[in-house]
Amino acid sequence: MFTDELLKATGNIWSGYLKQDFVKELGNGALAEEKFRFYMVQDYLYLLQYAKVFALGVVKANDEETMRYFASMVHETLDDEMNIHKTYMARLGITPEELTTTKTAFANQSYTSYMLDVSQRGDILDVLVAVLSCAWSYEMIGAELAKIPNSKEHPFYGEWIVGYTSEGYVNSVVGLKEKVNALVEEVSPARKDALTEMFVNCCKFEREFWNMSYTMDMGE
Amino acid sequence: MFTDELLKATGNIWSGYLKQDFVKELGNGALAEEKFRFYMVQDYLYLLQYAKVFALGVVKANDEETMRYFASMVHETLDDEMNIHKTYMARLGITPEELTTTKTAFANQSYTSYMLDVSQRGDILDVLVAVLSCAWSYEMIGAELAKIPNSKEHPFYGEWIVGYTSEGYVNSVVGLKEKVNALVEEVSPARKDALTEMFVNCCKFEREFWNMSYTMDMGE
Amino acid sequence: MFTDELLKATGNIWSGYLKQDFVKELGNGALAEEKFRFYMVQDYLYLLQYAKVFALGVVKANDEETMRYFASMVHETLDDEMNIHKTYMARLGITPEELTTTKTAFANQSYTSYMLDVSQRGDILDVLVAVLSCAWSYEMIGAELAKIPNSKEHPFYGEWIVGYTSEGYVNSVVGLKEKVNALVEEVSPARKDALTEMFVNCCKFEREFWNMSYTMDMGE
Amino acid sequence: MFTDELLKATGNIWSGYLKQDFVKELGNGALAEEKFRFYMVQDYLYLLQYAKVFALGVVKANDEETMRYFASMVHETLDDEMNIHKTYMARLGITPEELTTTKTAFANQSYTSYMLDVSQRGDILDVLVAVLSCAWSYEMIGAELAKIPNSKEHPFYGEWIVGYTSEGYVNSVVGLKEKVNALVEEVSPARKDALTEMFVNCCKFEREFWNMSYTMDMGE
């Protein structure tokens, strides 16, 4: 499977996520609330851009089914996934005004611009691989953190783990990987290398996103 | 209102729609079914591309509200508006296979490529003005045809008129015009001229689309 | 060769160019000067957009050599090919003001928007195939018209034929075809079909461009 | 002048360039050759993408003069500016093979993707502001380093300083700023804010590029 090759190409980056402070403390419940608050706001801004990448999938799709798939992912991102955020925001006292006035942190901006750049210049496979790293790593992290006893019952962070281990979320990642593996069969080895490099870059951006969240670094 | 100026700039094109054979015969019920069938299939292919233009609105939007607006228009196009088509398709015996194997007629292709070109190269106002001509002219045509006694009760074409005079459809066009008028206040006269020229071009494409449908011209 | 298949797919469109009034009369010298004047101005506006398609080649290129190729084609279009136009413009009394104030005819606009749309949405092969139809058909038409006795010595239209049969021009078309044939080897049959459909569409736009020029039709 | 406001908005980032180790040691000649070598290769890869941003200027231009301006900047980047690099490459023994096989460092990739993203999604002003930070900061750095006694005569780094203080280079930056200031007069305050934020982001990417070069950090 091409998606297996993608993981291999990330080297230690993929397994390293679980050792990053933010992820570890999210799992054991030790994460400072202000760090999570910072993350929530930035992730909200991230998801708006992430939805744009899915919208580019609608634009680049070559058939109706793929168009509808991406249209549903735009909807899923803006409505379902962002609902998890909205619950937390209510709890954390994050107002809509705060969301519109908070600047996008530098590492966050770099990540979403990268996905938007490759998706605008590229084709439907570029779009799919660009969004894969975020979707898949969250599923993996959710599954790993869920193994920690009582992590899903944590009064504050449990809901995050529950959300990213939900059947709906997991299935959507499975669907994404299937699409990648199906479409990649038609492309040349050089094209596969380029897609792999793109996946690795996205995985680095994920790593930096966790770092940014833990250090609450706006990149000023 | 800028949208009033847009209409003026179209000269006779706008009022001419009502004199085009396809539109006239749709209103008085004299339209040959094969012409309507041709139109339905091509309009289905058109709407898929039209949804891509709305998806570009998601990409080009500068705020969450505008993103959500365009995301809802993608949904409305792919689901609500295409539902009218699906009812007719069932009646006309148009199968999903026919839709995927029918080629896009030349005039149809020219129109959607124009909208996609200006929307890709341009900003959110380009996207809005690109989609306006189709949406608004259908509302106008619907309203005019509805004035013809019993037109909405026509066993075959009545449903088309009912669909494009529905409250939901009319409101969506009102919303579109409001967005154009609001955003255009910030732009220069030269930019307004360029937008006007684009609107006029789209109106010409609409005219050619009706011609193409009446003559069932694939443009081979 | 894939480029041979492209020609076959155009059916009669390709051979039909030589029977179009504008082309015939350009060859036998009977073309009314006002028609040629109309064509010259519109072709000037066309070439500006054509150069944009080549610029998209720079953006979509995956290696330095291809980038440099497209950068040189931007230069060739804006400088070398437009020089032929500038000589005629001086003779025909077409001022720079006239060029900036003349509107792009509808058929002309449709053609260039199509090329820009597919090139923005697509990859480097889309760009190459989008520009191929114009470049190659001019080479073919030039070569055919050059066979007419004394056509190259015609006091007015000879220069056009000389320009499009020049070694530089012919070589640049050969280079373009080689690039298409080399890159197409890596793509799937479905992709080839899509490229072929695009080439056929461009050939139709070429046909309409000649029609538009002969009838001096702005498409109002 | 809007460009003055842009500088102010960068806070300490702009003046901070002169305090970055790479820049300081480039000026006083103490820079380790291996760091400069790393920089040269990455900057070469950068310039290829930078030329793509200029090519997007050709695509987004609304008039012939602006098209020609950007076409000349593509040429200037690929030919003139890269010639400085080629001289150094010969001296440093950097082969064409090394250039094609060296990966783009993460910070480098992030920067060029950002410029390409905003330029693809935006208009001609976005393109101009995206390229401004690099062009202008090099001119400023060149001018400041040139004040250091004998810096232009340094056997290795002198040529770099000479290149970026050359009349041709300085004039091209002046031209760029003039274009920005002229076009920005027509836009709204909200648009100016967005452009300012983009400029600040690019300045941060410049800062990270110098850091990356000094630490020879591939971002693995």
PDB file of N, CA, C and O in Angstrom, chain B residues 109-163:
ATOM      1  N   GLN B 109     -19.102  24.139 -22.234  1.00  0.00           N
ATOM      2  CA  GLN B 109     -17.711  24.104 -21.770  1.00  0.00           C
ATOM      3  C   GLN B 109     -17.105  25.502 -21.739  1.00  0.00           C
ATOM      4  O   GLN B 109     -16.389  25.878 -20.796  1.00  0.00           O
ATOM      5  N   SER B 110     -17.388  26.277 -22.779  1.00  0.00           N
ATOM      6  CA  SER B 110     -16.833  27.631 -22.860  1.00  0.00           C
ATOM      7  C   SER B 110     -17.297  28.476 -21.685  1.00  0.00           C
ATOM      8  O   SER B 110     -16.513  29.225 -21.080  1.00  0.00           O
ATOM      9  N   TYR B 111     -18.567  28.338 -21.360  1.00  0.00           N
ATOM     10  CA  TYR B 111     -19.146  29.114 -20.267  1.00  0.00           C
ATOM     11  C   TYR B 111     -18.503  28.752 -18.921  1.00  0.00           C
ATOM     12  O   TYR B 111     -18.017  29.623 -18.189  1.00  0.00           O
ATOM     13  N   THR B 112     -18.485  27.476 -18.606  1.00  0.00           N
ATOM     14  CA  THR B 112     -17.979  27.107 -17.280  1.00  0.00           C
ATOM     15  C   THR B 112     -16.470  27.366 -17.162  1.00  0.00           C
ATOM     16  O   THR B 112     -15.991  27.745 -16.095  1.00  0.00           O
ATOM     17  N   SER B 113     -15.733  27.193 -18.255  1.00  0.00           N
ATOM     18  CA  SER B 113     -14.301  27.495 -18.192  1.00  0.00           C
ATOM     19  C   SER B 113     -14.075  28.982 -17.949  1.00  0.00           C
ATOM     20  O   SER B 113     -13.141  29.372 -17.239  1.00  0.00           O
ATOM     21  N   TYR B 114     -14.936  29.805 -18.533  1.00  0.00           N
ATOM     22  CA  TYR B 114     -14.807  31.243 -18.308  1.00  0.00           C
ATOM     23  C   TYR B 114     -14.985  31.567 -16.816  1.00  0.00           C
ATOM     24  O   TYR B 114     -14.168  32.273 -16.211  1.00  0.00           O
ATOM     25  N   MET B 115     -16.048  31.042 -16.232  1.00  0.00           N
ATOM     26  CA  MET B 115     -16.296  31.300 -14.800  1.00  0.00           C
ATOM     27  C   MET B 115     -15.145  30.788 -13.940  1.00  0.00           C
ATOM     28  O   MET B 115     -14.722  31.439 -12.982  1.00  0.00           O
ATOM     29  N   LEU B 116     -14.655  29.601 -14.278  1.00  0.00           N
ATOM     30  CA  LEU B 116     -13.562  29.028 -13.488  1.00  0.00           C
ATOM     31  C   LEU B 116     -12.262  29.808 -13.672  1.00  0.00           C
ATOM     32  O   LEU B 116     -11.493  29.981 -12.726  1.00  0.00           O
ATOM     33  N   ASP B 117     -12.029  30.278 -14.879  1.00  0.00           N
ATOM     34  CA  ASP B 117     -10.815  31.062 -15.126  1.00  0.00           C
ATOM     35  C   ASP B 117     -10.830  32.343 -14.301  1.00  0.00           C
ATOM     36  O   ASP B 117      -9.899  32.603 -13.536  1.00  0.00           O
ATOM     37  N   VAL B 118     -11.886  33.129 -14.430  1.00  0.00           N
ATOM     38  CA  VAL B 118     -11.902  34.417 -13.718  1.00  0.00           C
ATOM     39  C   VAL B 118     -11.917  34.206 -12.205  1.00  0.00           C
ATOM     40  O   VAL B 118     -11.351  35.013 -11.458  1.00  0.00           O
ATOM     41  N   SER B 119     -12.525  33.126 -11.755  1.00  0.00           N
ATOM     42  CA  SER B 119     -12.586  32.874 -10.314  1.00  0.00           C
ATOM     43  C   SER B 119     -11.242  32.403  -9.774  1.00  0.00           C
ATOM     44  O   SER B 119     -10.861  32.741  -8.653  1.00  0.00           O
ATOM     45  N   GLN B 120     -10.526  31.631 -10.561  1.00  0.00           N
ATOM     46  CA  GLN B 120      -9.204  31.196 -10.117  1.00  0.00           C
ATOM     47  C   GLN B 120      -8.231  32.358 -10.092  1.00  0.00           C
ATOM     48  O   GLN B 120      -7.451  32.509  -9.161  1.00  0.00           O
ATOM     49  N   ARG B 121      -8.270  33.187 -11.129  1.00  0.00           N
ATOM     50  CA  ARG B 121      -7.330  34.301 -11.201  1.00  0.00           C
ATOM     51  C   ARG B 121      -7.724  35.447 -10.282  1.00  0.00           C
ATOM     52  O   ARG B 121      -6.889  36.247  -9.895  1.00  0.00           O
ATOM     53  N   GLY B 122      -9.023  35.537  -9.961  1.00  0.00           N
ATOM     54  CA  GLY B 122      -9.523  36.715  -9.262  1.00  0.00           C
ATOM     55  C   GLY B 122      -9.739  36.536  -7.782  1.00  0.00           C
ATOM     56  O   GLY B 122      -9.196  35.630  -7.160  1.00  0.00           O
ATOM     57  N   ASP B 123     -10.524  37.429  -7.207  1.00  0.00           N
ATOM     58  CA  ASP B 123     -10.804  37.364  -5.773  1.00  0.00           C
ATOM     59  C   ASP B 123     -12.285  37.036  -5.548  1.00  0.00           C
ATOM     60  O   ASP B 123     -12.992  36.636  -6.473  1.00  0.00           O
ATOM     61  N   ILE B 124     -12.736  37.225  -4.310  1.00  0.00           N
ATOM     62  CA  ILE B 124     -14.073  36.796  -3.944  1.00  0.00           C
ATOM     63  C   ILE B 124     -15.166  37.522  -4.751  1.00  0.00           C
ATOM     64  O   ILE B 124     -16.205  36.939  -5.073  1.00  0.00           O
ATOM     65  N   LEU B 125     -14.906  38.762  -5.130  1.00  0.00           N
ATOM     66  CA  LEU B 125     -15.884  39.492  -5.942  1.00  0.00           C
ATOM     67  C   LEU B 125     -15.978  38.901  -7.348  1.00  0.00           C
ATOM     68  O   LEU B 125     -17.064  38.852  -7.935  1.00  0.00           O
ATOM     69  N   ASP B 126     -14.866  38.479  -7.882  1.00  0.00           N
ATOM     70  CA  ASP B 126     -14.895  37.824  -9.197  1.00  0.00           C
ATOM     71  C   ASP B 126     -15.758  36.571  -9.138  1.00  0.00           C
ATOM     72  O   ASP B 126     -16.549  36.300 -10.035  1.00  0.00           O
ATOM     73  N   VAL B 127     -15.595  35.810  -8.078  1.00  0.00           N
ATOM     74  CA  VAL B 127     -16.393  34.594  -7.919  1.00  0.00           C
ATOM     75  C   VAL B 127     -17.878  34.948  -7.854  1.00  0.00           C
ATOM     76  O   VAL B 127     -18.713  34.363  -8.553  1.00  0.00           O
ATOM     77  N   LEU B 128     -18.209  35.936  -7.053  1.00  0.00           N
ATOM     78  CA  LEU B 128     -19.613  36.314  -6.869  1.00  0.00           C
ATOM     79  C   LEU B 128     -20.240  36.806  -8.171  1.00  0.00           C
ATOM     80  O   LEU B 128     -21.372  36.430  -8.514  1.00  0.00           O
ATOM     81  N   VAL B 129     -19.509  37.643  -8.891  1.00  0.00           N
ATOM     82  CA  VAL B 129     -20.068  38.182 -10.142  1.00  0.00           C
ATOM     83  C   VAL B 129     -20.137  37.082 -11.205  1.00  0.00           C
ATOM     84  O   VAL B 129     -21.062  37.051 -12.012  1.00  0.00           O
ATOM     85  N   ALA B 130     -19.177  36.167 -11.178  1.00  0.00           N
ATOM     86  CA  ALA B 130     -19.189  35.069 -12.158  1.00  0.00           C
ATOM     87  C   ALA B 130     -20.443  34.206 -12.029  1.00  0.00           C
ATOM     88  O   ALA B 130     -21.031  33.797 -13.027  1.00  0.00           O
ATOM     89  N   VAL B 131     -20.861  33.939 -10.807  1.00  0.00           N
ATOM     90  CA  VAL B 131     -22.035  33.071 -10.618  1.00  0.00           C
ATOM     91  C   VAL B 131     -23.360  33.832 -10.700  1.00  0.00           C
ATOM     92  O   VAL B 131     -24.422  33.232 -10.833  1.00  0.00           O
ATOM     93  N   LEU B 132     -23.283  35.146 -10.626  1.00  0.00           N
ATOM     94  CA  LEU B 132     -24.510  35.949 -10.511  1.00  0.00           C
ATOM     95  C   LEU B 132     -25.412  35.864 -11.737  1.00  0.00           C
ATOM     96  O   LEU B 132     -26.645  35.762 -11.613  1.00  0.00           O
ATOM     97  N   SER B 133     -24.793  35.909 -12.898  1.00  0.00           N
ATOM     98  CA  SER B 133     -25.580  35.988 -14.134  1.00  0.00           C
ATOM     99  C   SER B 133     -26.521  34.794 -14.273  1.00  0.00           C
ATOM    100  O   SER B 133     -27.711  34.951 -14.571  1.00  0.00           O
ATOM    101  N   CYS B 134     -26.015  33.612 -14.053  1.00  0.00           N
ATOM    102  CA  CYS B 134     -26.833  32.409 -14.147  1.00  0.00           C
ATOM    103  C   CYS B 134     -27.939  32.435 -13.095  1.00  0.00           C
ATOM    104  O   CYS B 134     -29.123  32.286 -13.403  1.00  0.00           O
ATOM    105  N   ALA B 135     -27.553  32.650 -11.852  1.00  0.00           N
ATOM    106  CA  ALA B 135     -28.521  32.593 -10.753  1.00  0.00           C
ATOM    107  C   ALA B 135     -29.637  33.614 -10.937  1.00  0.00           C
ATOM    108  O   ALA B 135     -30.825  33.299 -10.834  1.00  0.00           O
ATOM    109  N   TRP B 136     -29.239  34.835 -11.237  1.00  0.00           N
ATOM    110  CA  TRP B 136     -30.203  35.933 -11.325  1.00  0.00           C
ATOM    111  C   TRP B 136     -31.098  35.811 -12.559  1.00  0.00           C
ATOM    112  O   TRP B 136     -32.308  36.045 -12.493  1.00  0.00           O
ATOM    113  N   SER B 137     -30.515  35.448 -13.689  1.00  0.00           N
ATOM    114  CA  SER B 137     -31.337  35.365 -14.904  1.00  0.00           C
ATOM    115  C   SER B 137     -32.370  34.234 -14.784  1.00  0.00           C
ATOM    116  O   SER B 137     -33.477  34.366 -15.285  1.00  0.00           O
ATOM    117  N   TYR B 138     -32.019  33.169 -14.097  1.00  0.00           N
ATOM    118  CA  TYR B 138     -32.996  32.090 -13.902  1.00  0.00           C
ATOM    119  C   TYR B 138     -34.141  32.576 -13.020  1.00  0.00           C
ATOM    120  O   TYR B 138     -35.303  32.233 -13.250  1.00  0.00           O
ATOM    121  N   GLU B 139     -33.826  33.383 -12.046  1.00  0.00           N
ATOM    122  CA  GLU B 139     -34.869  33.915 -11.171  1.00  0.00           C
ATOM    123  C   GLU B 139     -35.790  34.825 -11.985  1.00  0.00           C
ATOM    124  O   GLU B 139     -37.022  34.720 -11.895  1.00  0.00           O
ATOM    125  N   MET B 140     -35.205  35.679 -12.818  1.00  0.00           N
ATOM    126  CA  MET B 140     -35.993  36.592 -13.646  1.00  0.00           C
ATOM    127  C   MET B 140     -36.854  35.793 -14.630  1.00  0.00           C
ATOM    128  O   MET B 140     -38.055  36.055 -14.787  1.00  0.00           O
ATOM    129  N   ILE B 141     -36.248  34.836 -15.295  1.00  0.00           N
ATOM    130  CA  ILE B 141     -36.984  34.034 -16.281  1.00  0.00           C
ATOM    131  C   ILE B 141     -38.109  33.250 -15.598  1.00  0.00           C
ATOM    132  O   ILE B 141     -39.238  33.214 -16.078  1.00  0.00           O
ATOM    133  N   GLY B 142     -37.767  32.663 -14.456  1.00  0.00           N
ATOM    134  CA  GLY B 142     -38.798  31.948 -13.687  1.00  0.00           C
ATOM    135  C   GLY B 142     -39.981  32.855 -13.391  1.00  0.00           C
ATOM    136  O   GLY B 142     -41.146  32.507 -13.619  1.00  0.00           O
ATOM    137  N   ALA B 143     -39.673  34.063 -12.880  1.00  0.00           N
ATOM    138  CA  ALA B 143     -40.729  35.006 -12.502  1.00  0.00           C
ATOM    139  C   ALA B 143     -41.573  35.412 -13.704  1.00  0.00           C
ATOM    140  O   ALA B 143     -42.817  35.499 -13.618  1.00  0.00           O
ATOM    141  N   GLU B 144     -40.924  35.643 -14.833  1.00  0.00           N
ATOM    142  CA  GLU B 144     -41.669  36.061 -16.030  1.00  0.00           C
ATOM    143  C   GLU B 144     -42.528  34.927 -16.579  1.00  0.00           C
ATOM    144  O   GLU B 144     -43.697  35.126 -16.928  1.00  0.00           O
ATOM    145  N   LEU B 145     -41.960  33.753 -16.637  1.00  0.00           N
ATOM    146  CA  LEU B 145     -42.733  32.618 -17.162  1.00  0.00           C
ATOM    147  C   LEU B 145     -43.909  32.283 -16.243  1.00  0.00           C
ATOM    148  O   LEU B 145     -44.960  31.828 -16.704  1.00  0.00           O
ATOM    149  N   ALA B 146     -43.714  32.520 -14.958  1.00  0.00           N
ATOM    150  CA  ALA B 146     -44.784  32.210 -13.997  1.00  0.00           C
ATOM    151  C   ALA B 146     -46.013  33.077 -14.214  1.00  0.00           C
ATOM    152  O   ALA B 146     -47.122  32.723 -13.791  1.00  0.00           O
ATOM    153  N   LYS B 147     -45.817  34.223 -14.886  1.00  0.00           N
ATOM    154  CA  LYS B 147     -46.952  35.121 -15.155  1.00  0.00           C
ATOM    155  C   LYS B 147     -47.875  34.576 -16.241  1.00  0.00           C
ATOM    156  O   LYS B 147     -49.012  35.021 -16.385  1.00  0.00           O
ATOM    157  N   ILE B 148     -47.348  33.677 -17.044  1.00  0.00           N
ATOM    158  CA  ILE B 148     -48.167  33.072 -18.112  1.00  0.00           C
ATOM    159  C   ILE B 148     -49.207  32.164 -17.449  1.00  0.00           C
ATOM    160  O   ILE B 148     -48.849  31.301 -16.640  1.00  0.00           O
ATOM    161  N   PRO B 149     -50.497  32.385 -17.763  1.00  0.00           N
ATOM    162  CA  PRO B 149     -51.553  31.598 -17.123  1.00  0.00           C
ATOM    163  C   PRO B 149     -51.282  30.086 -17.215  1.00  0.00           C
ATOM    164  O   PRO B 149     -50.943  29.580 -18.300  1.00  0.00           O
ATOM    165  N   ASN B 150     -51.422  29.425 -16.109  1.00  0.00           N
ATOM    166  CA  ASN B 150     -51.280  27.965 -16.017  1.00  0.00           C
ATOM    167  C   ASN B 150     -49.872  27.417 -16.292  1.00  0.00           C
ATOM    168  O   ASN B 150     -49.690  26.193 -16.346  1.00  0.00           O
ATOM    169  N   SER B 151     -48.903  28.295 -16.470  1.00  0.00           N
ATOM    170  CA  SER B 151     -47.559  27.786 -16.801  1.00  0.00           C
ATOM    171  C   SER B 151     -47.001  26.903 -15.677  1.00  0.00           C
ATOM    172  O   SER B 151     -46.314  25.917 -15.945  1.00  0.00           O
ATOM    173  N   LYS B 152     -47.299  27.260 -14.438  1.00  0.00           N
ATOM    174  CA  LYS B 152     -46.762  26.480 -13.318  1.00  0.00           C
ATOM    175  C   LYS B 152     -47.464  25.128 -13.170  1.00  0.00           C
ATOM    176  O   LYS B 152     -46.994  24.253 -12.450  1.00  0.00           O
ATOM    177  N   GLU B 153     -48.609  25.015 -13.860  1.00  0.00           N
ATOM    178  CA  GLU B 153     -49.340  23.751 -13.777  1.00  0.00           C
ATOM    179  C   GLU B 153     -49.050  22.850 -14.985  1.00  0.00           C
ATOM    180  O   GLU B 153     -49.611  21.757 -15.103  1.00  0.00           O
ATOM    181  N   HIS B 154     -48.227  23.313 -15.878  1.00  0.00           N
ATOM    182  CA  HIS B 154     -47.911  22.499 -17.055  1.00  0.00           C
ATOM    183  C   HIS B 154     -47.374  21.144 -16.592  1.00  0.00           C
ATOM    184  O   HIS B 154     -46.483  21.095 -15.724  1.00  0.00           O
ATOM    185  N   PRO B 155     -47.931  20.046 -17.127  1.00  0.00           N
ATOM    186  CA  PRO B 155     -47.539  18.717 -16.621  1.00  0.00           C
ATOM    187  C   PRO B 155     -46.048  18.432 -16.747  1.00  0.00           C
ATOM    188  O   PRO B 155     -45.487  17.658 -15.967  1.00  0.00           O
ATOM    189  N   PHE B 156     -45.382  19.059 -17.678  1.00  0.00           N
ATOM    190  CA  PHE B 156     -43.966  18.751 -17.835  1.00  0.00           C
ATOM    191  C   PHE B 156     -43.058  19.915 -17.396  1.00  0.00           C
ATOM    192  O   PHE B 156     -42.146  19.734 -16.620  1.00  0.00           O
ATOM    193  N   TYR B 157     -43.323  21.093 -17.912  1.00  0.00           N
ATOM    194  CA  TYR B 157     -42.420  22.208 -17.639  1.00  0.00           C
ATOM    195  C   TYR B 157     -42.788  23.027 -16.403  1.00  0.00           C
ATOM    196  O   TYR B 157     -42.028  23.892 -15.973  1.00  0.00           O
ATOM    197  N   GLY B 158     -43.970  22.746 -15.865  1.00  0.00           N
ATOM    198  CA  GLY B 158     -44.414  23.497 -14.679  1.00  0.00           C
ATOM    199  C   GLY B 158     -43.437  23.397 -13.518  1.00  0.00           C
ATOM    200  O   GLY B 158     -43.148  24.395 -12.840  1.00  0.00           O
ATOM    201  N   GLU B 159     -42.904  22.223 -13.342  1.00  0.00           N
ATOM    202  CA  GLU B 159     -42.010  22.010 -12.209  1.00  0.00           C
ATOM    203  C   GLU B 159     -40.734  22.859 -12.282  1.00  0.00           C
ATOM    204  O   GLU B 159     -40.199  23.284 -11.272  1.00  0.00           O
ATOM    205  N   TRP B 160     -40.259  23.058 -13.507  1.00  0.00           N
ATOM    206  CA  TRP B 160     -39.077  23.907 -13.703  1.00  0.00           C
ATOM    207  C   TRP B 160     -39.387  25.316 -13.206  1.00  0.00           C
ATOM    208  O   TRP B 160     -38.622  25.918 -12.451  1.00  0.00           O
ATOM    209  N   ILE B 161     -40.545  25.825 -13.651  1.00  0.00           N
ATOM    210  CA  ILE B 161     -40.939  27.190 -13.274  1.00  0.00           C
ATOM    211  C   ILE B 161     -41.164  27.283 -11.765  1.00  0.00           C
ATOM    212  O   ILE B 161     -40.741  28.251 -11.122  1.00  0.00           O
ATOM    213  N   VAL B 162     -41.793  26.269 -11.223  1.00  0.00           N
ATOM    214  CA  VAL B 162     -42.021  26.246  -9.769  1.00  0.00           C
ATOM    215  C   VAL B 162     -40.682  26.272  -9.013  1.00  0.00           C
ATOM    216  O   VAL B 162     -40.514  27.017  -8.051  1.00  0.00           O
ATOM    217  N   GLY B 163     -39.747  25.479  -9.503  1.00  0.00           N
ATOM    218  CA  GLY B 163     -38.448  25.398  -8.832  1.00  0.00           C
ATOM    219  C   GLY B 163     -37.728  26.738  -8.791  1.00  0.00           C
ATOM    220  O   GLY B 163     -37.222  27.148  -7.738  1.00  0.00           O
TER     221      GLY B 163
END
